[in-house]
Amino acid sequence: MKKYTLFLLLFNCFTGWAQTTVSGTITDHHGNPIIGANVFLKGLYDGASADTNGQYSFKTTATGPQILIATFIGYKPRELPIELKPGTQTINIPLTEERNHLNTVVITAGAFEASDEKRATLLKPLDIATTAGATADIAGALNTLPGTTKVGETGKLFVRGGDSYETKTFIDGLLVNKFYNSSVPNVATRGRFSPFLFSGTVFSSGGYSAEYGQALSSALLLNSSDLAAESQTGISLLAVGVSASETKRWENTSLAVAMDYTNLAPLFGLVKQDLDWEKAPESVGGSTVFRHRTSKTGLLKVFGSFSQSNMVLHQPDLDREQGTLRVNLRNQNTYLNASYREILGPKWTVRAGLAFSRDRDQLGLNKDKLNTQEGQGFAKTVFTYQATEAIAVKIGGEYQQKFFDQSYFVAEPQEITGGIFTDRTSAVFTEADVYLSNRLVLRPGLRAEYGSRLNRANIAPRASLAYKTGSYSQVSAAFGHYYQTPENDYLKYTRHLNFERATHYILNYQHIREHRTFRLEGFYKQYNQLIKFQQPNNFTFTNLHNGGGYAKGLEVFWRDQKTIKRGDYWVSYSFLDTKRNHKFYESEVTPTFAAKHNLAVVYKHFLPKLQTLVGATYSVASGRPYHNPNLPGYNQATTPTYTDLSVNISYLTNIKKHYTILYVSCTNLLGRENIYGYRFGNVPDATNTYRSLAITPPAPRFAFVGLLISINHPPKKNYE
C-alpha cells in the first residue's frame, strides 16, 4: 500500500491558478515547421501539438520556474528553462534531427518502451499511475499490455506462457532480487518500487538484448530519474496510512528522503473481507535517493530502501473438517543500488553499477516455522563504442553472488530440515547495432555465462533485424537463446541440474503516426531443461529431471491519443497457446497461470474546467485451467471467465495555496465474483472426495481514498 503514497506525489504537476498563455513555433534546423511536435511543461498535463504551420499555443495555471519540453519522432528532445508569469509568452523552439530516429529503422520486436526519449513511447510513469485498476503498481499497469496474463491471486507478471519467476527486473541495468513484496499464498502482492522513481520503462516480452540474462521469458528495464527538478515537501494522508517526503535540490546535487507507514486494519474494518485476518497487513518503510552530477556528462545515482511488514491470518485446513491453519508472515527487506555513467570521449561511453539486497522471511504455519534468508550482490560494467555513424558496439561484463539459507522446523514430531548454498554467476556479453541503410538495421549479440552452483556454462546467441516499410511503419524480427538458473527451492537440494532454456522467435509490425500506435506481433517460444519433480511433500522434492514445453501466440495493441480531445485510450488483445511438462505435472498440459484470451481496454480523460482526471479499465480473460483431483486426468477443469471494470478520479485543488490532490479509486466496480482457481485437500474425506475451496479476491471491490498536500519551495536558481 505504500506505493499509493509515491503515486500521489506525481500529481503535484497540476499546480497554480493564474492563467498564462504559452505560444510559439517549432522548426527544424532549416527553419521548416515541424507539424505535430509535442510541447508541454515538464511534469504537467499542460501542453499542445504544433499545427500545420508548426505553431503551438496552450494555457496553464502554473507559475514560476518551469521546464518547457518539445519532442517529435526523429528529433532530439529539447528542454528549455522558462519563468512563467501571468499573461502571454512567446517561445520559439528549434529541434535537431536525430539520425537514428528520423529516417532510420529501430528495433521494436518484443519491446514496449516508455520514456521521454525513445521512439516507441507507450507508457510513462503518469500512464502507470493513472491506469484504473493498476493502483499505481508497475506490474498492475503492465498487465494491461499484450503478452501478459492476469493472475489475480499473485499480482505478479506472467508473460507469454511463462511463470512469474521467468520475468526479471533491472534497475539502471542491475538485476533486482525480490522485486515484489512478500505475501502468503493466494493473497496478491505488489511491486516494492514506485513508478515515479523512474523516468523510463521498457517492458520486453521477448527477444531482448544480450546485455540482460537470467530471464527466460521477459525483462522489465527500469531507468531511474536523474536530478530532482526542485525542492519540495510532500505529505500524504491515506485511507491505509500516512507518508512524508522531503526533497532538496542544489546546483549539481539532489537528495530525497521518504518515510511511510501502512496499516490495512481500518480499511478491513469498513470493507468485509473473505479472509479471516488476525492481524491485517502492516508495514513501515523508508527510502533515500541521492543524485550528483560529477561533470557536464557524468552522473552518480544512489538509491536505498528498507521495509518491514507482518500479517497474520487463518486459512481453512481442507484436510480437517472445520480446521484452520494459522499463517504468520514477517518480512524484512533492504535494497541498495548505485550507478554511474559518463562520456569518456567522442566515441566512448561507460555505464557501471553495484546493487545489494537482503531479504528475510519468517513464515509460521500453526506451530511449524519456515525461515528464509536471501542475499544478493550484483555488479556490471558496460562500454559503448560508436565506431561509425552507422555502427555502435556494446561490450560488458557482470558478476552476481547469491546467498540462500532456509530452515524448516516441524513441531510434531520435532524435526529440522533446510538448505544453504552460495552461487556465483559471471557473464560477458557483446552486441552491435549495424545500420545497413536508413531502412535496415541488424543487431547481432552474444552472451556467455558460468554458474558455480551448477558448475556449468552456456552461450546464448541473439539477433534482431528491422526494416522500415514506410515513413511511419516498420517490421522487426528477433531470435535468441535465453538461459536461467533454476529457482532456489531446487538448488538448495542439489547442484546436479542444468540451466533452464527458452528459445524465442518473434515477428513484429508497428505503425506510429500522430499520437496513434498500432502494433501486431506473433511469437513462438520453445522451452527445454525445465525442472520437473514428483509431487512435493513437506517442502521436499525428489527425482528432479528435465521438462519442456512451448508457447505461441498473436498480440494486438492500439493506442489513440488524438481522436478524442484530452482523451487517451488503448486496447490490447493477446491469444496464447501454451503447454508444458514441468514441476509435478503428469504430462504436457496448459499451466494453471495461462489464459488463452486476454483483453484490456483503458481510457483516461482530463476535464480542465473541473480540474479532474477520470479513468476506467475493462479487463476480460478466458478461464484458466486447474487440476481437480475428483475428476480423471490432469489440469482438466477450467475457471469461469474473468472480467473487471475499475475506475479512478483525481480532483485537483489547493489548501492554503498548497497543491492538493484528492484521489479516489475502485476496482471491480460491478462486484463480479471472479474465481482464480481452487484449493483442494491432500487426502480424500470419508466419501472419497477431496474438499475444495474457491480462490477469490479478499473482497468483491477494493476502494481507496487518498489526499496529497505538496509544498513546493521556490528555487533560488534554475538549475536545469
PDB file of C-alpha atoms in Angstrom, residues 101-261:
ATOM      1  CA  HIS A 101      15.286   8.134 -35.319  1.00  0.00           C
ATOM      2  CA  LEU A 102      14.338  10.430 -38.201  1.00  0.00           C
ATOM      3  CA  ASN A 103      14.522   8.254 -41.277  1.00  0.00           C
ATOM      4  CA  THR A 104      16.155   5.224 -39.740  1.00  0.00           C
ATOM      5  CA  VAL A 105      14.569   1.996 -38.625  1.00  0.00           C
ATOM      6  CA  VAL A 106      14.761   0.940 -34.945  1.00  0.00           C
ATOM      7  CA  ILE A 107      14.475  -2.439 -33.224  1.00  0.00           C
ATOM      8  CA  THR A 108      10.992  -2.947 -31.722  1.00  0.00           C
ATOM      9  CA  ALA A 109      10.390  -6.715 -31.725  1.00  0.00           C
ATOM     10  CA  GLY A 110       9.270  -7.815 -28.283  1.00  0.00           C
ATOM     11  CA  ALA A 111       9.769  -4.458 -26.541  1.00  0.00           C
ATOM     12  CA  PHE A 112       7.362  -1.840 -25.253  1.00  0.00           C
ATOM     13  CA  GLU A 113       9.310   1.292 -24.361  1.00  0.00           C
ATOM     14  CA  ALA A 114       8.088   4.036 -22.090  1.00  0.00           C
ATOM     15  CA  SER A 115      10.399   7.011 -21.801  1.00  0.00           C
ATOM     16  CA  ASP A 116      10.591  10.593 -22.937  1.00  0.00           C
ATOM     17  CA  GLU A 117      13.314   9.914 -25.484  1.00  0.00           C
ATOM     18  CA  LYS A 118      12.518   6.650 -27.200  1.00  0.00           C
ATOM     19  CA  ARG A 119      10.603   6.399 -30.435  1.00  0.00           C
ATOM     20  CA  ALA A 120       8.228   3.701 -29.222  1.00  0.00           C
ATOM     21  CA  THR A 121       6.882   5.735 -26.311  1.00  0.00           C
ATOM     22  CA  LEU A 122       3.859   3.920 -24.895  1.00  0.00           C
ATOM     23  CA  LEU A 123       3.599   4.007 -21.106  1.00  0.00           C
ATOM     24  CA  LYS A 124       5.157   6.707 -18.924  1.00  0.00           C
ATOM     25  CA  PRO A 125       5.070   6.876 -15.105  1.00  0.00           C
ATOM     26  CA  LEU A 126       1.926   9.003 -15.317  1.00  0.00           C
ATOM     27  CA  ASP A 127       0.304   6.339 -17.512  1.00  0.00           C
ATOM     28  CA  ILE A 128       1.104   3.692 -14.921  1.00  0.00           C
ATOM     29  CA  ALA A 129      -0.224   5.785 -12.043  1.00  0.00           C
ATOM     30  CA  THR A 130      -3.473   6.817 -13.715  1.00  0.00           C
ATOM     31  CA  THR A 131      -4.412   3.418 -15.160  1.00  0.00           C
ATOM     32  CA  ALA A 132      -7.573   2.396 -13.327  1.00  0.00           C
ATOM     33  CA  GLY A 133      -7.275  -0.969 -11.622  1.00  0.00           C
ATOM     34  CA  ALA A 134      -3.469  -0.867 -11.540  1.00  0.00           C
ATOM     35  CA  THR A 135      -3.440   1.032  -8.208  1.00  0.00           C
ATOM     36  CA  ALA A 136      -0.168   2.733  -9.205  1.00  0.00           C
ATOM     37  CA  ASP A 137       1.614  -0.617  -9.329  1.00  0.00           C
ATOM     38  CA  ILE A 138       4.054  -1.192 -12.193  1.00  0.00           C
ATOM     39  CA  ALA A 139       3.055  -4.817 -12.717  1.00  0.00           C
ATOM     40  CA  GLY A 140      -0.628  -3.894 -12.456  1.00  0.00           C
ATOM     41  CA  ALA A 141      -0.337  -1.386 -15.306  1.00  0.00           C
ATOM     42  CA  LEU A 142       1.796  -3.672 -17.473  1.00  0.00           C
ATOM     43  CA  ASN A 143      -0.901  -6.325 -17.144  1.00  0.00           C
ATOM     44  CA  THR A 144      -2.997  -4.163 -19.496  1.00  0.00           C
ATOM     45  CA  LEU A 145      -0.413  -4.665 -22.274  1.00  0.00           C
ATOM     46  CA  PRO A 146      -0.400  -7.584 -24.727  1.00  0.00           C
ATOM     47  CA  GLY A 147       1.573 -10.667 -23.792  1.00  0.00           C
ATOM     48  CA  THR A 148       0.519 -10.695 -20.137  1.00  0.00           C
ATOM     49  CA  THR A 149      -1.982 -12.888 -18.299  1.00  0.00           C
ATOM     50  CA  LYS A 150      -3.894 -11.583 -15.300  1.00  0.00           C
ATOM     51  CA  VAL A 151      -3.157 -13.944 -12.390  1.00  0.00           C
ATOM     52  CA  GLY A 152      -5.054 -12.142  -9.666  1.00  0.00           C
ATOM     53  CA  GLU A 153      -4.102 -14.406  -6.779  1.00  0.00           C
ATOM     54  CA  THR A 154      -0.430 -13.373  -7.091  1.00  0.00           C
ATOM     55  CA  GLY A 155      -0.392  -9.819  -8.533  1.00  0.00           C
ATOM     56  CA  LYS A 156       2.786 -10.647 -10.485  1.00  0.00           C
ATOM     57  CA  LEU A 157       3.735 -10.553 -14.167  1.00  0.00           C
ATOM     58  CA  PHE A 158       3.157 -13.714 -16.201  1.00  0.00           C
ATOM     59  CA  VAL A 159       4.363 -13.247 -19.768  1.00  0.00           C
ATOM     60  CA  ARG A 160       3.672 -15.347 -22.873  1.00  0.00           C
ATOM     61  CA  GLY A 161       3.003 -18.610 -21.091  1.00  0.00           C
ATOM     62  CA  GLY A 162       5.897 -18.154 -18.667  1.00  0.00           C
ATOM     63  CA  ASP A 163       5.799 -18.447 -14.890  1.00  0.00           C
ATOM     64  CA  SER A 164       6.302 -15.294 -12.818  1.00  0.00           C
ATOM     65  CA  TYR A 165       9.908 -16.201 -11.956  1.00  0.00           C
ATOM     66  CA  GLU A 166      10.739 -16.090 -15.690  1.00  0.00           C
ATOM     67  CA  THR A 167      10.354 -12.283 -15.704  1.00  0.00           C
ATOM     68  CA  LYS A 168      13.288 -10.379 -14.223  1.00  0.00           C
ATOM     69  CA  THR A 169      13.528  -6.699 -13.322  1.00  0.00           C
ATOM     70  CA  PHE A 170      16.590  -4.490 -13.835  1.00  0.00           C
ATOM     71  CA  ILE A 171      17.017  -1.021 -12.298  1.00  0.00           C
ATOM     72  CA  ASP A 172      19.578   1.033 -14.236  1.00  0.00           C
ATOM     73  CA  GLY A 173      20.747  -2.222 -15.796  1.00  0.00           C
ATOM     74  CA  LEU A 174      21.247  -4.008 -12.444  1.00  0.00           C
ATOM     75  CA  LEU A 175      19.339  -7.202 -11.648  1.00  0.00           C
ATOM     76  CA  VAL A 176      16.831  -6.847  -8.800  1.00  0.00           C
ATOM     77  CA  ASN A 177      16.221  -9.646  -6.310  1.00  0.00           C
ATOM     78  CA  LYS A 178      12.766  -9.721  -4.643  1.00  0.00           C
ATOM     79  CA  PHE A 179      11.030  -7.147  -6.847  1.00  0.00           C
ATOM     80  CA  TYR A 180       7.701  -7.925  -5.144  1.00  0.00           C
ATOM     81  CA  ASN A 181       6.673  -7.572  -1.514  1.00  0.00           C
ATOM     82  CA  SER A 182       6.378 -10.834   0.413  1.00  0.00           C
ATOM     83  CA  SER A 183       2.931 -12.358   0.754  1.00  0.00           C
ATOM     84  CA  VAL A 184       1.190 -15.610   1.613  1.00  0.00           C
ATOM     85  CA  PRO A 185      -0.256 -17.996  -0.995  1.00  0.00           C
ATOM     86  CA  ASN A 186      -3.377 -16.763  -2.817  1.00  0.00           C
ATOM     87  CA  VAL A 187      -3.072 -13.203  -1.459  1.00  0.00           C
ATOM     88  CA  ALA A 188      -1.926 -10.784  -4.183  1.00  0.00           C
ATOM     89  CA  THR A 189       1.221  -8.742  -3.695  1.00  0.00           C
ATOM     90  CA  ARG A 190       2.634  -5.527  -5.217  1.00  0.00           C
ATOM     91  CA  GLY A 191       5.975  -4.340  -6.509  1.00  0.00           C
ATOM     92  CA  ARG A 192       8.314  -2.721  -3.988  1.00  0.00           C
ATOM     93  CA  PHE A 193       9.100   0.322  -6.128  1.00  0.00           C
ATOM     94  CA  SER A 194       7.063   3.357  -7.153  1.00  0.00           C
ATOM     95  CA  PRO A 195       6.798   4.088 -10.901  1.00  0.00           C
ATOM     96  CA  PHE A 196       7.790   7.700 -10.155  1.00  0.00           C
ATOM     97  CA  LEU A 197      11.310   6.685  -9.232  1.00  0.00           C
ATOM     98  CA  PHE A 198      11.826   6.020 -12.932  1.00  0.00           C
ATOM     99  CA  SER A 199      11.967   8.241 -15.997  1.00  0.00           C
ATOM    100  CA  GLY A 200      11.792   5.352 -18.429  1.00  0.00           C
ATOM    101  CA  THR A 201      10.249   1.897 -18.523  1.00  0.00           C
ATOM    102  CA  VAL A 202      10.990  -0.778 -21.115  1.00  0.00           C
ATOM    103  CA  PHE A 203       8.805  -3.879 -20.935  1.00  0.00           C
ATOM    104  CA  SER A 204      10.231  -6.554 -23.204  1.00  0.00           C
ATOM    105  CA  SER A 205       8.073  -9.652 -23.595  1.00  0.00           C
ATOM    106  CA  GLY A 206      10.798 -11.428 -25.550  1.00  0.00           C
ATOM    107  CA  GLY A 207      13.779 -11.035 -27.847  1.00  0.00           C
ATOM    108  CA  TYR A 208      15.650  -8.649 -25.546  1.00  0.00           C
ATOM    109  CA  SER A 209      19.264  -7.508 -25.625  1.00  0.00           C
ATOM    110  CA  ALA A 210      22.268  -9.733 -24.910  1.00  0.00           C
ATOM    111  CA  GLU A 211      23.045  -7.356 -22.035  1.00  0.00           C
ATOM    112  CA  TYR A 212      20.284  -8.947 -19.961  1.00  0.00           C
ATOM    113  CA  GLY A 213      20.359 -12.522 -18.719  1.00  0.00           C
ATOM    114  CA  GLN A 214      18.848 -14.890 -16.166  1.00  0.00           C
ATOM    115  CA  ALA A 215      15.345 -14.292 -17.586  1.00  0.00           C
ATOM    116  CA  LEU A 216      13.577 -16.987 -19.610  1.00  0.00           C
ATOM    117  CA  SER A 217      10.556 -15.007 -20.776  1.00  0.00           C
ATOM    118  CA  SER A 218      10.655 -11.286 -20.107  1.00  0.00           C
ATOM    119  CA  ALA A 219      12.827  -8.370 -18.978  1.00  0.00           C
ATOM    120  CA  LEU A 220      11.463  -5.276 -17.231  1.00  0.00           C
ATOM    121  CA  LEU A 221      14.013  -2.460 -17.543  1.00  0.00           C
ATOM    122  CA  LEU A 222      13.530   0.490 -15.188  1.00  0.00           C
ATOM    123  CA  ASN A 223      15.701   3.580 -15.701  1.00  0.00           C
ATOM    124  CA  SER A 224      15.744   5.801 -12.631  1.00  0.00           C
ATOM    125  CA  SER A 225      15.219   9.555 -12.768  1.00  0.00           C
ATOM    126  CA  ASP A 226      18.141  11.969 -12.762  1.00  0.00           C
ATOM    127  CA  LEU A 227      18.462  15.108 -10.597  1.00  0.00           C
ATOM    128  CA  ALA A 228      15.267  16.251  -8.898  1.00  0.00           C
ATOM    129  CA  ALA A 229      13.717  19.254 -10.646  1.00  0.00           C
ATOM    130  CA  GLU A 230      13.155  21.280  -7.462  1.00  0.00           C
ATOM    131  CA  SER A 231      12.984  21.239  -3.676  1.00  0.00           C
ATOM    132  CA  GLN A 232       9.651  20.229  -2.208  1.00  0.00           C
ATOM    133  CA  THR A 233       7.862  18.671   0.753  1.00  0.00           C
ATOM    134  CA  GLY A 234       5.166  16.044   0.353  1.00  0.00           C
ATOM    135  CA  ILE A 235       2.553  14.929   2.873  1.00  0.00           C
ATOM    136  CA  SER A 236       0.079  12.150   2.122  1.00  0.00           C
ATOM    137  CA  LEU A 237      -2.954  11.224   4.193  1.00  0.00           C
ATOM    138  CA  LEU A 238      -4.314   7.894   3.011  1.00  0.00           C
ATOM    139  CA  ALA A 239      -7.126   5.577   3.956  1.00  0.00           C
ATOM    140  CA  VAL A 240      -4.481   2.984   4.800  1.00  0.00           C
ATOM    141  CA  GLY A 241      -1.666   5.072   6.272  1.00  0.00           C
ATOM    142  CA  VAL A 242       0.476   8.182   6.098  1.00  0.00           C
ATOM    143  CA  SER A 243       3.604   9.251   4.252  1.00  0.00           C
ATOM    144  CA  ALA A 244       6.009  12.163   4.231  1.00  0.00           C
ATOM    145  CA  SER A 245       8.885  13.116   1.952  1.00  0.00           C
ATOM    146  CA  GLU A 246      11.441  15.892   1.686  1.00  0.00           C
ATOM    147  CA  THR A 247      13.417  16.716  -1.461  1.00  0.00           C
ATOM    148  CA  LYS A 248      16.290  19.200  -1.642  1.00  0.00           C
ATOM    149  CA  ARG A 249      17.887  20.400  -4.865  1.00  0.00           C
ATOM    150  CA  TRP A 250      21.251  22.111  -5.161  1.00  0.00           C
ATOM    151  CA  GLU A 251      23.114  23.084  -8.315  1.00  0.00           C
ATOM    152  CA  ASN A 252      24.672  19.688  -9.042  1.00  0.00           C
ATOM    153  CA  THR A 253      23.111  17.536  -6.345  1.00  0.00           C
ATOM    154  CA  SER A 254      19.707  16.445  -5.115  1.00  0.00           C
ATOM    155  CA  LEU A 255      18.654  14.419  -2.093  1.00  0.00           C
ATOM    156  CA  ALA A 256      15.234  12.976  -1.285  1.00  0.00           C
ATOM    157  CA  VAL A 257      14.156  11.168   1.885  1.00  0.00           C
ATOM    158  CA  ALA A 258      10.773   9.483   2.378  1.00  0.00           C
ATOM    159  CA  MET A 259       9.069   7.548   5.177  1.00  0.00           C
ATOM    160  CA  ASP A 260       5.749   5.754   5.147  1.00  0.00           C
ATOM    161  CA  TYR A 261       3.501   3.705   7.412  1.00  0.00           C
TER     162      TYR A 261
END
